[in-house]
Amino acid sequence: MRVLGIETSCDETGVAIYDSEQGLLGDALYSQIDMHAEYGGVVPELASRDHVRKLLPLVREVLEQAGLEKSGLDAIAYTSGPGLIGALMVGASTARSMAFGLGIPAIGVHHMEGHLLAPMLEDNPPAFPFVALLVSGGHTQLVRVDGIGEYELLGESLDDAAGEAFDKAAKMLGLDYPGGPEVARLAQQGDVSRFRFPRPMTDRPGLDFSFSGLKTFTLNTANSLRDADGRLDDRSRADIAAAFESAVVDTLAIKCRRALQQTGLRQLIIAGGVSANRRLRERLDEMVRKERAKLFYARPQFCTDNGAMIAYAGCQRLLAGQHSDLAIRVRPRWPMDTLPPL
């Protein structure tokens, strides 16, 4: 089965074609980062308009990569939530219209299920069951995964997601958007031992997260070091970035270790934009070795939003006989544990 995948949940337009027998045949991505950087964050209306402008050219591009005509597609998968409602509507309406015109099925895919299954695109994918850490700008969750659609939420952030905390810390330090990669780059130049930041909610049992207090601690630390004109010297900025990143990474690693111990599972996957963070991967690699477990993650281009993960996730559900009706439905909020199993 050859499935066209369309991802338009936020500020990146992703399109890919996945073949259930041959694997990924084509993949293209357009990022709106430069446009939104001027505003310091995503402007929903501008994001929707840019998806309209770029989506069909990207569809043509991946068809050319795959050496296919539109008639060679067997189905279309699209992100139907969660995300920005206008951005989701662009992808959903395009996908449904194409599917109707071609006389093929279409299916709406949960954005975070796409992220969760992205490591399956690698040469040595994990086998079910496993623990998944979904960590992005909008989500920080630990999930027990027994199969596609068989999800048990173990813990989640009670306030800011880790990726959102990275972006807000970046603003405090005067860094550009998107903040996560900028904080990580600056942290490489910093002295991680100069400041000791808290590891939130690690001194109590449970698998939930909280990053709002860490964000406040970062702001107070930065403000205490500013000069009379409100400026922060470069050395302090780098040291704060290093301390902040270390605190987030340690917190995530501690909770992941607890999740493995609580479930008795020996496979951990990390997915979502923050899973591309080098320090996080190194820390979790170290942790799983001590726990005699294994760590899996997608290559960097499949950690952020992309069409390949949507095409793969949609393909698995389509092969199981699932599909969406003709109505165009999107869900800005959509709990993943409400998804049906295969």
mmCIF file of C-alpha atoms in Angstrom:
data_model
loop_
_atom_site.group_PDB
_atom_site.id
_atom_site.type_symbol
_atom_site.label_atom_id
_atom_site.label_comp_id
_atom_site.label_asym_id
_atom_site.label_seq_id
_atom_site.Cartn_x
_atom_site.Cartn_y
_atom_site.Cartn_z
ATOM 1 C CA MET A 1 0.000 0.000 0.000
ATOM 2 C CA ARG A 2 1.355 3.410 -1.013
ATOM 3 C CA VAL A 3 0.214 6.170 1.324
ATOM 4 C CA LEU A 4 0.670 9.910 0.908
ATOM 5 C CA GLY A 5 1.203 11.542 4.305
ATOM 6 C CA ILE A 6 0.397 15.224 4.974
ATOM 7 C CA GLU A 7 1.446 17.060 8.146
ATOM 8 C CA THR A 8 0.255 20.654 8.779
ATOM 9 C CA SER A 9 -0.374 20.802 12.525
ATOM 10 C CA CYS A 10 1.732 23.886 13.241
ATOM 11 C CA ASP A 11 4.459 25.740 11.342
ATOM 12 C CA GLU A 12 6.002 23.028 9.162
ATOM 13 C CA THR A 13 4.503 21.611 5.975
ATOM 14 C CA GLY A 14 5.512 17.962 5.668
ATOM 15 C CA VAL A 15 4.652 15.564 2.839
ATOM 16 C CA ALA A 16 5.877 12.010 2.276
ATOM 17 C CA ILE A 17 4.993 8.756 0.534
ATOM 18 C CA TYR A 18 5.336 5.490 2.443
ATOM 19 C CA ASP A 19 5.065 2.063 0.826
ATOM 20 C CA SER A 20 4.129 -0.795 3.163
ATOM 21 C CA GLU A 21 6.565 -3.083 1.315
ATOM 22 C CA GLN A 22 9.348 -0.770 0.114
ATOM 23 C CA GLY A 23 9.403 1.776 2.921
ATOM 24 C CA LEU A 24 9.792 5.525 2.451
ATOM 25 C CA LEU A 25 9.656 6.522 -1.233
ATOM 26 C CA GLY A 26 9.702 10.316 -0.939
ATOM 27 C CA ASP A 27 9.880 12.978 1.745
ATOM 28 C CA ALA A 28 9.807 16.782 1.680
ATOM 29 C CA LEU A 29 9.513 19.452 4.351
ATOM 30 C CA TYR A 30 9.071 23.195 4.327
ATOM 31 C CA SER A 31 9.733 25.081 7.561
ATOM 32 C CA GLN A 32 8.215 28.468 8.349
ATOM 33 C CA ILE A 33 10.820 29.271 11.025
ATOM 34 C CA ASP A 34 12.242 32.322 9.245
ATOM 35 C CA MET A 35 8.798 33.896 8.864
ATOM 36 C CA HIS A 36 7.731 33.345 12.483
ATOM 37 C CA ALA A 37 11.125 34.298 13.946
ATOM 38 C CA GLU A 38 10.287 37.939 13.263
ATOM 39 C CA TYR A 39 7.408 37.619 15.760
ATOM 40 C CA GLY A 40 9.203 35.447 18.320
ATOM 41 C CA GLY A 41 6.717 32.599 17.913
ATOM 42 C CA VAL A 42 4.166 31.008 15.614
ATOM 43 C CA VAL A 43 1.432 33.298 14.254
ATOM 44 C CA PRO A 44 -1.472 30.906 13.498
ATOM 45 C CA GLU A 45 -3.013 32.859 10.608
ATOM 46 C CA LEU A 46 0.329 33.217 8.844
ATOM 47 C CA ALA A 47 1.025 29.522 9.378
ATOM 48 C CA SER A 48 -2.279 28.538 7.740
ATOM 49 C CA ARG A 49 -1.672 30.784 4.741
ATOM 50 C CA ASP A 50 1.815 29.394 4.205
ATOM 51 C CA HIS A 51 0.504 25.815 4.314
ATOM 52 C CA VAL A 52 -1.929 26.767 1.520
ATOM 53 C CA ARG A 53 0.963 28.163 -0.499
ATOM 54 C CA LYS A 54 3.394 25.252 -0.057
ATOM 55 C CA LEU A 55 1.319 22.081 0.306
ATOM 56 C CA LEU A 56 0.496 21.216 -3.306
ATOM 57 C CA PRO A 57 4.020 21.994 -4.609
ATOM 58 C CA LEU A 58 5.394 19.630 -1.955
ATOM 59 C CA VAL A 59 2.915 16.930 -3.003
ATOM 60 C CA ARG A 60 4.181 17.242 -6.573
ATOM 61 C CA GLU A 61 7.771 17.110 -5.311
ATOM 62 C CA VAL A 62 7.370 13.842 -3.394
ATOM 63 C CA LEU A 63 5.447 12.228 -6.253
ATOM 64 C CA GLU A 64 8.391 13.060 -8.493
ATOM 65 C CA GLN A 65 10.837 11.650 -5.924
ATOM 66 C CA ALA A 66 8.853 8.433 -5.784
ATOM 67 C CA GLY A 67 8.456 8.233 -9.569
ATOM 68 C CA LEU A 68 4.676 8.103 -9.203
ATOM 69 C CA GLU A 69 1.608 9.751 -10.662
ATOM 70 C CA LYS A 70 -1.255 10.626 -8.324
ATOM 71 C CA SER A 71 -3.048 7.570 -9.696
ATOM 72 C CA GLY A 72 -0.308 5.422 -8.151
ATOM 73 C CA LEU A 73 -1.409 6.323 -4.620
ATOM 74 C CA ASP A 74 -3.544 3.867 -2.667
ATOM 75 C CA ALA A 75 -4.551 6.139 0.234
ATOM 76 C CA ILE A 76 -3.892 9.476 1.931
ATOM 77 C CA ALA A 77 -3.136 10.098 5.610
ATOM 78 C CA TYR A 78 -3.266 13.543 7.169
ATOM 79 C CA THR A 79 -2.818 15.064 10.605
ATOM 80 C CA SER A 80 -6.253 15.780 12.052
ATOM 81 C CA GLY A 81 -5.089 16.860 15.517
ATOM 82 C CA PRO A 82 -3.939 18.043 17.920
ATOM 83 C CA GLY A 83 -2.602 21.344 16.611
ATOM 84 C CA LEU A 84 -3.600 24.785 15.320
ATOM 85 C CA ILE A 85 -7.125 24.508 13.947
ATOM 86 C CA GLY A 86 -6.508 26.622 10.839
ATOM 87 C CA ALA A 87 -3.314 24.780 9.967
ATOM 88 C CA LEU A 88 -5.015 21.426 10.504
ATOM 89 C CA MET A 89 -7.908 22.456 8.248
ATOM 90 C CA VAL A 90 -5.551 23.156 5.351
ATOM 91 C CA GLY A 91 -4.061 19.667 5.441
ATOM 92 C CA ALA A 92 -7.354 17.912 6.141
ATOM 93 C CA SER A 93 -9.313 19.646 3.372
ATOM 94 C CA THR A 94 -6.546 19.086 0.843
ATOM 95 C CA ALA A 95 -6.192 15.418 1.763
ATOM 96 C CA ARG A 96 -9.924 14.742 1.732
ATOM 97 C CA SER A 97 -10.378 16.519 -1.602
ATOM 98 C CA MET A 98 -7.519 14.612 -3.220
ATOM 99 C CA ALA A 99 -8.775 11.291 -1.857
ATOM 100 C CA PHE A 100 -12.312 11.974 -3.091
ATOM 101 C CA GLY A 101 -11.071 12.944 -6.541
ATOM 102 C CA LEU A 102 -8.844 9.870 -6.799
ATOM 103 C CA GLY A 103 -11.444 7.512 -5.358
ATOM 104 C CA ILE A 104 -9.140 6.263 -2.599
ATOM 105 C CA PRO A 105 -9.526 6.135 1.201
ATOM 106 C CA ALA A 106 -8.174 8.759 3.573
ATOM 107 C CA ILE A 107 -7.516 8.664 7.299
ATOM 108 C CA GLY A 108 -6.965 11.334 9.920
ATOM 109 C CA VAL A 109 -3.904 10.647 12.067
ATOM 110 C CA HIS A 110 -3.157 11.747 15.626
ATOM 111 C CA HIS A 111 -0.084 13.985 15.526
ATOM 112 C CA MET A 112 1.511 12.485 18.642
ATOM 113 C CA GLU A 113 0.870 8.925 17.467
ATOM 114 C CA GLY A 114 2.850 9.911 14.397
ATOM 115 C CA HIS A 115 5.740 11.060 16.601
ATOM 116 C CA LEU A 116 5.482 7.949 18.756
ATOM 117 C CA LEU A 117 5.797 5.671 15.714
ATOM 118 C CA ALA A 118 8.549 7.678 13.974
ATOM 119 C CA PRO A 119 11.331 5.376 15.319
ATOM 120 C CA MET A 120 9.639 2.568 13.358
ATOM 121 C CA LEU A 121 11.015 4.210 10.213
ATOM 122 C CA GLU A 122 14.566 3.257 11.250
ATOM 123 C CA ASP A 123 16.433 0.089 10.231
ATOM 124 C CA ASN A 124 16.263 -1.470 13.718
ATOM 125 C CA PRO A 125 12.879 -0.439 15.142
ATOM 126 C CA PRO A 126 11.683 -1.356 18.638
ATOM 127 C CA ALA A 127 9.196 -4.180 19.173
ATOM 128 C CA PHE A 128 6.083 -3.827 21.305
ATOM 129 C CA PRO A 129 5.734 -3.338 24.238
ATOM 130 C CA PHE A 130 7.851 -0.343 25.236
ATOM 131 C CA VAL A 131 7.829 2.897 27.217
ATOM 132 C CA ALA A 132 7.669 6.075 25.138
ATOM 133 C CA LEU A 133 8.768 9.557 26.167
ATOM 134 C CA LEU A 134 6.927 12.038 23.957
ATOM 135 C CA VAL A 135 8.644 15.357 24.400
ATOM 136 C CA SER A 136 7.930 18.389 22.224
ATOM 137 C CA GLY A 137 6.836 22.009 22.338
ATOM 138 C CA GLY A 138 3.290 21.067 23.244
ATOM 139 C CA HIS A 139 3.606 17.711 25.008
ATOM 140 C CA THR A 140 5.679 15.949 27.625
ATOM 141 C CA GLN A 141 4.259 12.501 28.318
ATOM 142 C CA LEU A 142 5.360 9.046 29.384
ATOM 143 C CA VAL A 143 3.266 6.340 27.754
ATOM 144 C CA ARG A 144 3.238 2.567 27.995
ATOM 145 C CA VAL A 145 2.780 1.235 24.466
ATOM 146 C CA ASP A 146 1.574 -2.353 24.023
ATOM 147 C CA GLY A 147 0.657 -1.898 20.356
ATOM 148 C CA ILE A 148 -0.666 0.712 17.954
ATOM 149 C CA GLY A 149 -3.645 2.281 19.693
ATOM 150 C CA GLU A 150 -2.885 0.451 22.954
ATOM 151 C CA TYR A 151 -1.631 3.341 25.072
ATOM 152 C CA GLU A 152 -1.548 3.826 28.827
ATOM 153 C CA LEU A 153 -0.641 7.319 29.995
ATOM 154 C CA LEU A 154 1.887 6.961 32.821
ATOM 155 C CA GLY A 155 2.661 10.626 33.420
ATOM 156 C CA GLU A 156 2.538 14.055 31.795
ATOM 157 C CA SER A 157 3.426 17.665 32.416
ATOM 158 C CA LEU A 158 1.079 19.456 34.783
ATOM 159 C CA ASP A 159 1.953 22.827 33.227
ATOM 160 C CA ASP A 160 4.517 23.716 30.536
ATOM 161 C CA ALA A 161 5.832 21.049 28.193
ATOM 162 C CA ALA A 162 9.616 20.668 28.095
ATOM 163 C CA GLY A 163 9.869 22.163 24.613
ATOM 164 C CA GLU A 164 7.758 25.140 25.663
ATOM 165 C CA ALA A 165 10.027 25.648 28.686
ATOM 166 C CA PHE A 166 13.061 25.648 26.373
ATOM 167 C CA ASP A 167 11.444 28.321 24.196
ATOM 168 C CA LYS A 168 10.569 30.512 27.183
ATOM 169 C CA ALA A 169 14.051 30.145 28.667
ATOM 170 C CA ALA A 170 15.460 31.226 25.320
ATOM 171 C CA LYS A 171 13.394 34.422 25.417
ATOM 172 C CA MET A 172 14.695 35.158 28.916
ATOM 173 C CA LEU A 173 18.231 34.862 27.585
ATOM 174 C CA GLY A 174 17.557 36.985 24.506
ATOM 175 C CA LEU A 175 17.891 34.108 22.050
ATOM 176 C CA ASP A 176 16.160 33.755 18.701
ATOM 177 C CA TYR A 177 13.146 31.597 17.852
ATOM 178 C CA PRO A 178 12.907 28.599 17.894
ATOM 179 C CA GLY A 179 14.406 28.603 21.353
ATOM 180 C CA GLY A 180 15.161 24.933 21.994
ATOM 181 C CA PRO A 181 18.021 24.512 19.502
ATOM 182 C CA GLU A 182 19.387 27.958 20.440
ATOM 183 C CA VAL A 183 19.536 27.071 24.153
ATOM 184 C CA ALA A 184 21.233 23.755 23.314
ATOM 185 C CA ARG A 185 23.845 25.480 21.146
ATOM 186 C CA LEU A 186 24.578 28.114 23.792
ATOM 187 C CA ALA A 187 24.709 25.461 26.533
ATOM 188 C CA GLN A 188 27.674 23.801 24.800
ATOM 189 C CA GLN A 189 29.721 26.917 25.625
ATOM 190 C CA GLY A 190 28.601 27.123 29.262
ATOM 191 C CA ASP A 191 29.866 25.849 32.607
ATOM 192 C CA VAL A 192 27.194 23.424 33.798
ATOM 193 C CA SER A 193 28.567 23.468 37.368
ATOM 194 C CA ARG A 194 28.279 27.219 37.993
ATOM 195 C CA PHE A 195 24.558 27.101 38.864
ATOM 196 C CA ARG A 196 22.504 24.338 40.454
ATOM 197 C CA PHE A 197 18.987 24.388 39.067
ATOM 198 C CA PRO A 198 16.187 22.296 40.632
ATOM 199 C CA ARG A 199 15.016 18.986 39.171
ATOM 200 C CA PRO A 200 11.244 19.520 39.512
ATOM 201 C CA MET A 201 9.061 16.788 41.052
ATOM 202 C CA THR A 202 11.911 14.274 41.266
ATOM 203 C CA ASP A 203 11.881 14.322 45.068
ATOM 204 C CA ARG A 204 8.409 12.753 45.206
ATOM 205 C CA PRO A 205 6.957 9.567 43.730
ATOM 206 C CA GLY A 206 5.115 9.501 40.440
ATOM 207 C CA LEU A 207 5.778 10.095 36.760
ATOM 208 C CA ASP A 208 4.257 13.541 36.213
ATOM 209 C CA PHE A 209 6.351 16.551 35.212
ATOM 210 C CA SER A 210 6.323 20.261 35.994
ATOM 211 C CA PHE A 211 8.555 22.837 34.333
ATOM 212 C CA SER A 212 6.957 26.151 35.336
ATOM 213 C CA GLY A 213 9.017 26.413 38.526
ATOM 214 C CA LEU A 214 12.213 25.743 36.607
ATOM 215 C CA LYS A 215 11.248 28.520 34.204
ATOM 216 C CA THR A 216 10.794 30.926 37.151
ATOM 217 C CA PHE A 217 14.128 29.848 38.628
ATOM 218 C CA THR A 218 15.801 30.590 35.290
ATOM 219 C CA LEU A 219 14.240 34.055 35.133
ATOM 220 C CA ASN A 220 15.265 34.903 38.706
ATOM 221 C CA THR A 221 18.823 33.697 38.110
ATOM 222 C CA ALA A 222 19.137 35.767 34.938
ATOM 223 C CA ASN A 223 17.679 38.883 36.573
ATOM 224 C CA SER A 224 20.049 38.612 39.534
ATOM 225 C CA LEU A 225 23.036 38.838 37.166
ATOM 226 C CA ARG A 226 21.931 41.712 34.945
ATOM 227 C CA ASP A 227 23.854 44.980 35.085
ATOM 228 C CA ALA A 228 22.351 48.397 35.740
ATOM 229 C CA ASP A 229 21.219 48.608 32.129
ATOM 230 C CA GLY A 230 19.508 45.212 32.272
ATOM 231 C CA ARG A 231 22.148 43.424 30.200
ATOM 232 C CA LEU A 232 23.369 39.895 30.832
ATOM 233 C CA ASP A 233 26.983 39.087 29.958
ATOM 234 C CA ASP A 234 27.708 36.331 27.442
ATOM 235 C CA ARG A 235 29.387 34.040 29.983
ATOM 236 C CA SER A 236 26.403 34.131 32.320
ATOM 237 C CA ARG A 237 23.982 33.509 29.455
ATOM 238 C CA ALA A 238 25.912 30.405 28.412
ATOM 239 C CA ASP A 239 26.204 29.125 31.992
ATOM 240 C CA ILE A 240 22.468 29.607 32.618
ATOM 241 C CA ALA A 241 21.660 27.810 29.360
ATOM 242 C CA ALA A 242 23.878 24.894 30.387
ATOM 243 C CA ALA A 243 22.318 24.683 33.851
ATOM 244 C CA PHE A 244 18.789 24.895 32.468
ATOM 245 C CA GLU A 245 19.363 22.218 29.830
ATOM 246 C CA SER A 246 21.013 19.942 32.392
ATOM 247 C CA ALA A 247 18.051 20.311 34.762
ATOM 248 C CA VAL A 248 15.492 19.441 32.068
ATOM 249 C CA VAL A 249 17.536 16.497 30.804
ATOM 250 C CA ASP A 250 18.126 15.101 34.295
ATOM 251 C CA THR A 251 14.423 15.433 35.137
ATOM 252 C CA LEU A 252 13.376 13.581 31.999
ATOM 253 C CA ALA A 253 15.972 10.851 32.582
ATOM 254 C CA ILE A 254 14.942 10.298 36.213
ATOM 255 C CA LYS A 255 11.292 9.927 35.214
ATOM 256 C CA CYS A 256 12.163 7.590 32.330
ATOM 257 C CA ARG A 257 14.136 5.359 34.681
ATOM 258 C CA ARG A 258 11.173 5.232 37.064
ATOM 259 C CA ALA A 259 8.845 4.340 34.194
ATOM 260 C CA LEU A 260 11.052 1.435 33.114
ATOM 261 C CA GLN A 261 11.274 0.180 36.691
ATOM 262 C CA GLN A 262 7.532 0.604 37.287
ATOM 263 C CA THR A 263 6.484 -1.246 34.115
ATOM 264 C CA GLY A 264 9.286 -3.806 34.066
ATOM 265 C CA LEU A 265 9.839 -3.056 30.368
ATOM 266 C CA ARG A 266 13.313 -2.884 28.859
ATOM 267 C CA GLN A 267 12.743 -0.731 25.791
ATOM 268 C CA LEU A 268 12.499 3.063 25.819
ATOM 269 C CA ILE A 269 11.766 5.242 22.817
ATOM 270 C CA ILE A 270 11.973 9.024 22.734
ATOM 271 C CA ALA A 271 10.080 11.016 20.124
ATOM 272 C CA GLY A 272 9.108 14.599 19.371
ATOM 273 C CA GLY A 273 11.186 17.675 18.663
ATOM 274 C CA VAL A 274 13.110 17.690 21.953
ATOM 275 C CA SER A 275 14.202 14.076 21.336
ATOM 276 C CA ALA A 276 16.750 15.490 18.877
ATOM 277 C CA ASN A 277 18.592 17.161 21.789
ATOM 278 C CA ARG A 278 22.104 15.692 21.911
ATOM 279 C CA ARG A 279 22.512 15.985 25.675
ATOM 280 C CA LEU A 280 19.187 14.213 26.267
ATOM 281 C CA ARG A 281 20.170 11.310 24.038
ATOM 282 C CA GLU A 282 23.538 10.960 25.771
ATOM 283 C CA ARG A 283 21.966 11.041 29.240
ATOM 284 C CA LEU A 284 19.322 8.465 28.336
ATOM 285 C CA ASP A 285 21.915 6.247 26.638
ATOM 286 C CA GLU A 286 23.836 6.247 29.902
ATOM 287 C CA MET A 287 20.689 5.527 31.934
ATOM 288 C CA VAL A 288 19.421 2.597 29.836
ATOM 289 C CA ARG A 289 22.816 0.895 29.973
ATOM 290 C CA LYS A 290 22.633 0.928 33.772
ATOM 291 C CA GLU A 291 19.070 -0.400 33.610
ATOM 292 C CA ARG A 292 20.073 -3.053 31.047
ATOM 293 C CA ALA A 293 17.519 -1.610 28.674
ATOM 294 C CA LYS A 294 17.595 -0.305 25.091
ATOM 295 C CA LEU A 295 16.989 3.186 23.734
ATOM 296 C CA PHE A 296 15.400 3.951 20.353
ATOM 297 C CA TYR A 297 14.830 7.228 18.555
ATOM 298 C CA ALA A 298 14.280 8.540 15.048
ATOM 299 C CA ARG A 299 16.901 10.275 12.944
ATOM 300 C CA PRO A 300 16.903 14.065 13.537
ATOM 301 C CA GLN A 301 14.751 14.984 10.516
ATOM 302 C CA PHE A 302 11.986 12.693 11.771
ATOM 303 C CA CYS A 303 12.048 14.059 15.331
ATOM 304 C CA THR A 304 10.436 17.348 14.348
ATOM 305 C CA ASP A 305 7.078 17.502 12.530
ATOM 306 C CA ASN A 306 7.222 15.650 9.221
ATOM 307 C CA GLY A 307 5.057 13.874 6.671
ATOM 308 C CA ALA A 308 6.867 10.529 6.902
ATOM 309 C CA MET A 309 5.602 9.775 10.408
ATOM 310 C CA ILE A 310 2.019 10.587 9.343
ATOM 311 C CA ALA A 311 2.283 8.399 6.246
ATOM 312 C CA TYR A 312 3.638 5.496 8.326
ATOM 313 C CA ALA A 313 1.078 5.798 11.124
ATOM 314 C CA GLY A 314 -1.760 6.172 8.651
ATOM 315 C CA CYS A 315 -0.552 3.184 6.641
ATOM 316 C CA GLN A 316 -0.673 0.905 9.684
ATOM 317 C CA ARG A 317 -4.264 1.870 10.460
ATOM 318 C CA LEU A 318 -5.328 1.663 6.821
ATOM 319 C CA LEU A 319 -3.859 -1.843 6.553
ATOM 320 C CA ALA A 320 -6.002 -2.777 9.557
ATOM 321 C CA GLY A 321 -9.111 -1.640 7.663
ATOM 322 C CA GLN A 322 -9.585 1.742 9.359
ATOM 323 C CA HIS A 323 -10.346 4.954 7.462
ATOM 324 C CA SER A 324 -12.148 8.265 7.962
ATOM 325 C CA ASP A 325 -15.481 9.249 6.445
ATOM 326 C CA LEU A 326 -15.953 12.089 3.968
ATOM 327 C CA ALA A 327 -16.462 14.762 6.633
ATOM 328 C CA ILE A 328 -13.527 17.091 7.264
ATOM 329 C CA ARG A 329 -12.908 16.869 11.004
ATOM 330 C CA VAL A 330 -9.979 18.297 12.944
ATOM 331 C CA ARG A 331 -9.336 18.244 16.686
ATOM 332 C CA PRO A 332 -7.144 20.980 18.205
ATOM 333 C CA ARG A 333 -7.220 18.906 21.426
ATOM 334 C CA TRP A 334 -7.267 15.113 21.235
ATOM 335 C CA PRO A 335 -6.176 12.750 24.051
ATOM 336 C CA MET A 336 -4.091 9.980 22.521
ATOM 337 C CA ASP A 337 -5.429 7.323 24.866
ATOM 338 C CA THR A 338 -8.852 7.651 23.187
ATOM 339 C CA LEU A 339 -7.526 6.184 19.922
ATOM 340 C CA PRO A 340 -8.871 2.770 18.887
ATOM 341 C CA PRO A 341 -6.478 -0.185 18.817
ATOM 342 C CA LEU A 342 -5.712 -1.964 15.569
#
